[in-house]
Amino acid sequence: MSLAVWAAVFAISFALGVPVAFGMIASSVIYFLMAGIDLVHFGVVVVLNLMIGLITPPFGMLLFILSGLSKTPLSAIIKETLPFVAVLIVVLFLCTYVPDVVLFLPKMLGQ
């Protein structure tokens, strides 16, 4: 396909996708506010989950990137990351079940 066709496809997809995405974001924010879920707390929990998912097998994308860059076998990298994964899981449980750990600073600053 030519560049003009790709540009047209992108423009149409963007024009249709942005309002749908904004609608989904707005409805989820309203849902979280109505359910009493703090968005800062939710964001921290999601980011911690993503960090754990990126460094654990079988789909640990960061493991493959690190293995390719350092020319180290994947099994050696996995063995070295296990203590960090354990710490991340403990921190995730702590942040999930004790929200004041995450919300201490925002509450102190008055948000």
Coordinates of N, CA, C and O in Angstrom, one line a residue:
M1 N 0.8 -1.2 0.0 CA 0.0 0.0 0.0 C 0.9 1.2 0.0 O 2.0 1.3 0.5
S2 N 0.3 2.3 -0.6 CA 1.1 3.5 -0.6 C 1.0 4.3 0.7 O 0.1 4.0 1.5
L3 N 1.8 5.3 0.8 CA 1.8 6.1 2.0 C 0.5 6.9 2.1 O 0.0 7.1 3.2
A4 N -0.1 7.3 1.0 CA -1.4 8.1 1.1 C -2.5 7.2 1.6 O -3.3 7.7 2.4
V5 N -2.5 5.9 1.3 CA -3.5 5.0 1.8 C -3.3 4.8 3.3 O -4.3 4.8 4.0
W6 N -2.1 4.6 3.7 CA -1.8 4.4 5.1 C -2.2 5.7 5.9 O -2.8 5.6 7.0
A7 N -1.9 6.8 5.3 CA -2.3 8.1 6.0 C -3.8 8.2 6.1 O -4.3 8.7 7.2
A8 N -4.5 7.8 5.1 CA -6.0 7.9 5.1 C -6.5 6.9 6.2 O -7.5 7.2 6.9
V9 N -6.0 5.7 6.2 CA -6.4 4.7 7.2 C -6.2 5.2 8.6 O -7.0 5.1 9.5
F10 N -5.0 5.8 8.8 CA -4.7 6.3 10.1 C -5.6 7.5 10.5 O -6.1 7.5 11.7
A11 N -5.9 8.4 9.6 CA -6.7 9.5 9.9 C -8.2 9.1 10.2 O -8.8 9.6 11.2
I12 N -8.7 8.1 9.5 CA -10.0 7.6 9.8 C -10.1 6.9 11.1 O -11.0 7.1 11.9
S13 N -9.1 6.0 11.3 CA -9.0 5.3 12.6 C -8.9 6.2 13.8 O -9.5 6.1 14.8
F14 N -8.0 7.3 13.6 CA -7.8 8.2 14.7 C -9.1 9.0 15.0 O -9.5 9.2 16.1
A15 N -9.8 9.4 13.9 CA -11.0 10.2 14.1 C -12.1 9.4 14.7 O -12.9 9.9 15.5
L16 N -12.2 8.1 14.5 CA -13.2 7.3 15.1 C -12.8 6.8 16.5 O -13.6 6.6 17.3
G17 N -11.5 6.6 16.7 CA -11.0 6.0 17.9 C -10.9 6.9 19.1 O -11.1 6.5 20.2
V18 N -10.6 8.2 18.8 CA -10.4 9.2 19.9 C -11.7 9.4 20.7 O -11.7 9.3 21.9
P19 N -12.8 9.7 20.0 CA -14.1 9.8 20.8 C -14.5 8.6 21.6 O -14.9 8.7 22.8
V20 N -14.2 7.4 21.0 CA -14.6 6.2 21.8 C -13.7 6.0 23.0 O -14.1 5.7 24.1
A21 N -12.4 6.3 22.8 CA -11.4 6.2 23.9 C -11.8 7.2 25.0 O -11.8 6.9 26.2
F22 N -12.1 8.5 24.7 CA -12.4 9.4 25.7 C -13.7 9.0 26.4 O -13.8 9.3 27.6
G23 N -14.7 8.5 25.7 CA -15.9 8.0 26.3 C -15.6 6.9 27.3 O -16.2 6.9 28.4
M24 N -14.8 6.0 26.9 CA -14.4 4.9 27.8 C -13.7 5.4 29.1 O -13.9 4.9 30.2
I25 N -12.8 6.3 28.9 CA -12.0 6.9 30.0 C -13.0 7.6 30.9 O -12.9 7.5 32.1
A26 N -13.8 8.4 30.4 CA -14.8 9.2 31.2 C -15.7 8.3 32.0 O -15.9 8.5 33.2
S27 N -16.2 7.3 31.3 CA -17.1 6.4 32.1 C -16.4 5.6 33.1 O -16.9 5.3 34.2
S28 N -15.1 5.2 32.9 CA -14.4 4.5 33.9 C -14.0 5.4 35.1 O -14.1 4.9 36.3
V29 N -13.7 6.6 34.8 CA -13.4 7.6 35.9 C -14.7 7.8 36.8 O -14.6 7.8 38.0
I30 N -15.8 8.0 36.1 CA -17.1 8.1 36.9 C -17.4 6.9 37.7 O -17.8 7.0 38.9
Y31 N -17.1 5.7 37.1 CA -17.4 4.5 37.9 C -16.5 4.4 39.1 O -16.9 4.0 40.2
F32 N -15.2 4.7 38.9 CA -14.2 4.6 40.1 C -14.7 5.6 41.1 O -14.6 5.3 42.3
L33 N -15.1 6.8 40.8 CA -15.5 7.8 41.7 C -16.7 7.4 42.5 O -16.8 7.6 43.7
M34 N -17.7 6.8 41.7 CA -18.9 6.3 42.4 C -18.6 5.1 43.3 O -19.3 5.0 44.3
A35 N -17.7 4.3 42.9 CA -17.4 3.1 43.8 C -16.5 3.5 44.9 O -16.2 2.6 45.8
G36 N -15.9 4.7 45.0 CA -15.1 5.1 46.1 C -13.6 4.6 45.9 O -12.9 4.5 46.9
I37 N -13.2 4.3 44.7 CA -11.8 3.9 44.5 C -11.0 5.2 44.1 O -11.4 5.9 43.2
D38 N -9.9 5.4 44.9 CA -9.1 6.5 44.6 C -8.3 6.2 43.3 O -7.7 5.2 43.2
L39 N -8.2 7.2 42.4 CA -7.5 7.0 41.1 C -6.0 6.9 41.3 O -5.4 6.2 40.5
V40 N -5.5 7.6 42.3 CA -4.0 7.5 42.5 C -3.7 6.1 43.0 O -2.7 5.5 42.5
H41 N -4.4 5.6 43.9 CA -4.2 4.2 44.4 C -4.4 3.2 43.3 O -3.5 2.3 43.2
F42 N -5.4 3.3 42.5 CA -5.6 2.4 41.4 C -4.4 2.5 40.4 O -4.0 1.4 40.0
G43 N -3.9 3.7 40.1 CA -2.8 3.8 39.2 C -1.6 3.1 39.7 O -0.8 2.5 39.0
V44 N -1.3 3.3 41.0 CA -0.1 2.7 41.6 C -0.2 1.2 41.6 O 0.8 0.5 41.2
V45 N -1.4 0.6 41.9 CA -1.5 -0.8 41.9 C -1.4 -1.4 40.4 O -0.8 -2.4 40.2
V46 N -1.9 -0.7 39.5 CA -1.8 -1.1 38.1 C -0.4 -1.1 37.6 O 0.1 -2.0 37.0
V47 N 0.4 0.0 38.0 CA 1.8 0.1 37.5 C 2.6 -1.0 38.2 O 3.5 -1.7 37.6
L48 N 2.4 -1.3 39.5 CA 3.1 -2.4 40.1 C 2.8 -3.8 39.5 O 3.7 -4.6 39.3
N49 N 1.5 -4.0 39.1 CA 1.2 -5.2 38.4 C 1.9 -5.3 37.1 O 2.3 -6.4 36.7
L50 N 2.0 -4.2 36.4 CA 2.6 -4.2 35.1 C 4.1 -4.5 35.2 O 4.7 -5.2 34.4
M51 N 4.7 -3.9 36.3 CA 6.2 -4.2 36.5 C 6.4 -5.7 36.8 O 7.4 -6.2 36.3
I52 N 5.6 -6.3 37.6 CA 5.7 -7.7 37.9 C 5.5 -8.5 36.6 O 6.2 -9.5 36.3
G53 N 4.5 -8.2 35.8 CA 4.2 -8.9 34.6 C 5.4 -8.8 33.5 O 5.6 -9.7 32.8
L54 N 6.1 -7.7 33.5 CA 7.1 -7.5 32.6 C 8.4 -8.2 32.9 O 9.3 -8.4 32.1
I55 N 8.6 -8.6 34.2 CA 9.8 -9.3 34.5 C 9.6 -10.7 35.0 O 10.5 -11.3 35.6
T56 N 8.4 -11.3 34.7 CA 8.2 -12.7 35.1 C 7.9 -13.5 33.9 O 7.3 -13.1 32.9
P57 N 8.4 -14.8 33.9 CA 8.1 -15.7 32.7 C 6.7 -16.1 32.8 O 6.0 -16.0 33.8
P58 N 6.1 -16.5 31.7 CA 6.6 -16.8 30.4 C 6.6 -15.6 29.4 O 7.2 -15.7 28.4
F59 N 5.9 -14.5 29.8 CA 5.8 -13.4 28.8 C 6.6 -12.2 29.3 O 6.2 -11.1 29.0
G60 N 7.6 -12.4 30.1 CA 8.4 -11.3 30.6 C 9.2 -10.6 29.5 O 10.3 -11.0 29.2
M61 N 8.6 -9.6 28.9 CA 9.3 -8.9 27.8 C 10.6 -8.3 28.2 O 11.6 -8.4 27.4
L62 N 10.7 -7.8 29.4 CA 12.0 -7.2 29.8 C 13.1 -8.3 29.9 O 14.3 -8.0 29.7
L63 N 12.7 -9.5 30.3 CA 13.7 -10.6 30.3 C 14.3 -10.8 29.0 O 15.5 -11.0 28.9
F64 N 13.5 -10.9 27.9 CA 14.0 -11.1 26.6 C 14.9 -10.0 26.1 O 15.9 -10.2 25.5
I65 N 14.5 -8.7 26.4 CA 15.3 -7.6 26.0 C 16.6 -7.6 26.7 O 17.6 -7.4 26.1
L66 N 16.6 -7.9 28.0 CA 17.8 -7.9 28.8 C 18.7 -9.0 28.3 O 20.0 -8.9 28.2
S67 N 18.2 -10.2 28.0 CA 18.9 -11.3 27.5 C 19.6 -11.0 26.1 O 20.7 -11.3 25.9
G68 N 18.9 -10.3 25.3 CA 19.4 -10.0 24.0 C 20.5 -8.9 24.1 O 21.5 -9.0 23.3
L69 N 20.3 -7.9 24.9 CA 21.3 -6.9 25.1 C 22.6 -7.3 25.7 O 23.7 -6.9 25.4
S70 N 22.4 -8.2 26.8 CA 23.6 -8.6 27.5 C 24.2 -9.9 27.1 O 25.3 -10.3 27.6
K71 N 23.6 -10.6 26.1 CA 24.1 -11.9 25.6 C 24.2 -12.9 26.7 O 25.1 -13.7 26.7
T72 N 23.3 -12.8 27.7 CA 23.3 -13.7 28.8 C 22.1 -14.7 28.6 O 21.0 -14.3 28.1
P73 N 22.3 -15.9 29.0 CA 21.1 -16.9 28.8 C 19.9 -16.4 29.7 O 20.1 -15.9 30.8
L74 N 18.8 -16.7 29.2 CA 17.5 -16.3 29.8 C 17.4 -17.0 31.2 O 16.9 -16.3 32.1
S75 N 17.8 -18.2 31.4 CA 17.7 -18.9 32.7 C 18.5 -18.2 33.7 O 18.1 -18.1 34.9
A76 N 19.7 -17.7 33.4 CA 20.5 -16.9 34.3 C 19.9 -15.6 34.8 O 19.9 -15.2 35.9
I77 N 19.2 -15.0 33.8 CA 18.6 -13.7 34.1 C 17.4 -13.9 35.0 O 17.1 -13.2 36.0
I78 N 16.6 -15.0 34.7 CA 15.4 -15.3 35.6 C 15.8 -15.6 37.0 O 15.2 -15.1 37.9
K79 N 16.9 -16.3 37.2 CA 17.4 -16.7 38.5 C 17.8 -15.4 39.3 O 17.6 -15.3 40.5
E80 N 18.4 -14.4 38.6 CA 18.8 -13.2 39.3 C 17.7 -12.2 39.6 O 17.8 -11.4 40.5
T81 N 16.6 -12.3 38.8 CA 15.4 -11.4 39.1 C 14.5 -11.9 40.1 O 13.6 -11.2 40.5
L82 N 14.6 -13.2 40.5 CA 13.6 -13.7 41.5 C 13.5 -13.0 42.8 O 12.4 -12.8 43.3
P83 N 14.6 -12.6 43.4 CA 14.5 -11.8 44.6 C 13.7 -10.5 44.4 O 12.9 -10.1 45.3
F84 N 14.0 -9.8 43.3 CA 13.3 -8.6 43.0 C 11.8 -8.8 42.8 O 10.9 -8.0 43.2
V85 N 11.4 -9.9 42.2 CA 10.0 -10.2 42.0 C 9.3 -10.5 43.3 O 8.2 -10.0 43.5
A86 N 10.0 -11.2 44.2 CA 9.5 -11.4 45.5 C 9.2 -10.1 46.3 O 8.1 -10.0 46.9
V87 N 10.1 -9.2 46.2 CA 10.0 -7.9 46.9 C 8.8 -7.1 46.2 O 8.0 -6.5 46.9
L88 N 8.7 -7.2 44.9 CA 7.6 -6.5 44.2 C 6.3 -7.0 44.6 O 5.3 -6.3 44.7
I89 N 6.2 -8.3 44.8 CA 4.9 -9.0 45.1 C 4.5 -8.5 46.6 O 3.4 -8.2 46.8
V90 N 5.5 -8.5 47.5 CA 5.2 -8.1 48.8 C 4.8 -6.6 48.8 O 3.8 -6.2 49.5
V91 N 5.4 -5.7 48.1 CA 5.1 -4.3 48.0 C 3.7 -4.2 47.3 O 2.9 -3.3 47.8
L92 N 3.4 -5.0 46.3 CA 2.1 -5.0 45.7 C 1.0 -5.3 46.7 O 0.0 -4.6 46.8
F93 N 1.1 -6.4 47.5 CA 0.1 -6.7 48.5 C 0.0 -5.6 49.6 O -1.1 -5.3 50.0
L94 N 1.1 -5.0 50.0 CA 1.1 -4.0 50.9 C 0.4 -2.7 50.4 O -0.5 -2.2 51.1
C95 N 0.7 -2.4 49.2 CA 0.0 -1.2 48.6 C -1.5 -1.5 48.3 O -2.3 -0.6 48.3
T96 N -1.8 -2.7 48.0 CA -3.2 -3.0 47.6 C -4.1 -3.1 48.9 O -5.2 -2.5 48.9
Y97 N -3.6 -3.7 50.0 CA -4.4 -3.8 51.1 C -4.2 -2.8 52.2 O -5.0 -2.7 53.2
V98 N -3.2 -1.9 52.1 CA -3.1 -0.8 53.0 C -2.9 0.5 52.1 O -1.8 0.9 51.8
P99 N -4.1 1.0 51.7 CA -4.0 2.1 50.8 C -3.3 3.4 51.3 O -2.8 4.2 50.5
D100 N -3.2 3.5 52.6 CA -2.5 4.7 53.2 C -1.0 4.7 52.9 O -0.4 5.8 52.9
V101 N -0.5 3.6 52.5 CA 1.0 3.5 52.1 C 1.1 4.4 50.8 O 2.1 5.1 50.7
V102 N 0.2 4.2 49.9 CA 0.2 4.9 48.6 C -0.3 6.4 48.8 O 0.2 7.3 48.2
L103 N -1.3 6.5 49.6 CA -2.0 7.8 49.6 C -1.5 8.8 50.7 O -2.1 9.8 50.9
F104 N -0.5 8.4 51.4 CA 0.1 9.2 52.5 C 0.5 10.6 52.0 O 0.1 11.6 52.5
L105 N 1.3 10.6 50.9 CA 1.8 11.9 50.4 C 0.7 12.7 49.8 O 0.6 13.9 50.0
P106 N -0.2 12.1 48.9 CA -1.2 13.0 48.4 C -2.2 13.6 49.5 O -2.6 14.7 49.4
K107 N -2.4 12.8 50.5 CA -3.3 13.3 51.6 C -2.6 14.4 52.4 O -3.2 15.4 52.8
M108 N -1.3 14.3 52.5 CA -0.5 15.3 53.2 C -0.4 16.6 52.4 O -0.4 17.7 53.0
L109 N -0.4 16.5 51.1 CA -0.3 17.7 50.3 C -1.7 18.3 50.0 O -1.8 19.3 49.3
G110 N -2.8 17.6 50.5 CA -4.1 18.2 50.5 C -4.9 17.9 49.3 O -5.8 18.6 48.9
Q111 N -4.6 16.8 48.6 CA -5.5 16.4 47.5 C -6.6 15.5 47.9 O -6.6 14.6 48.6

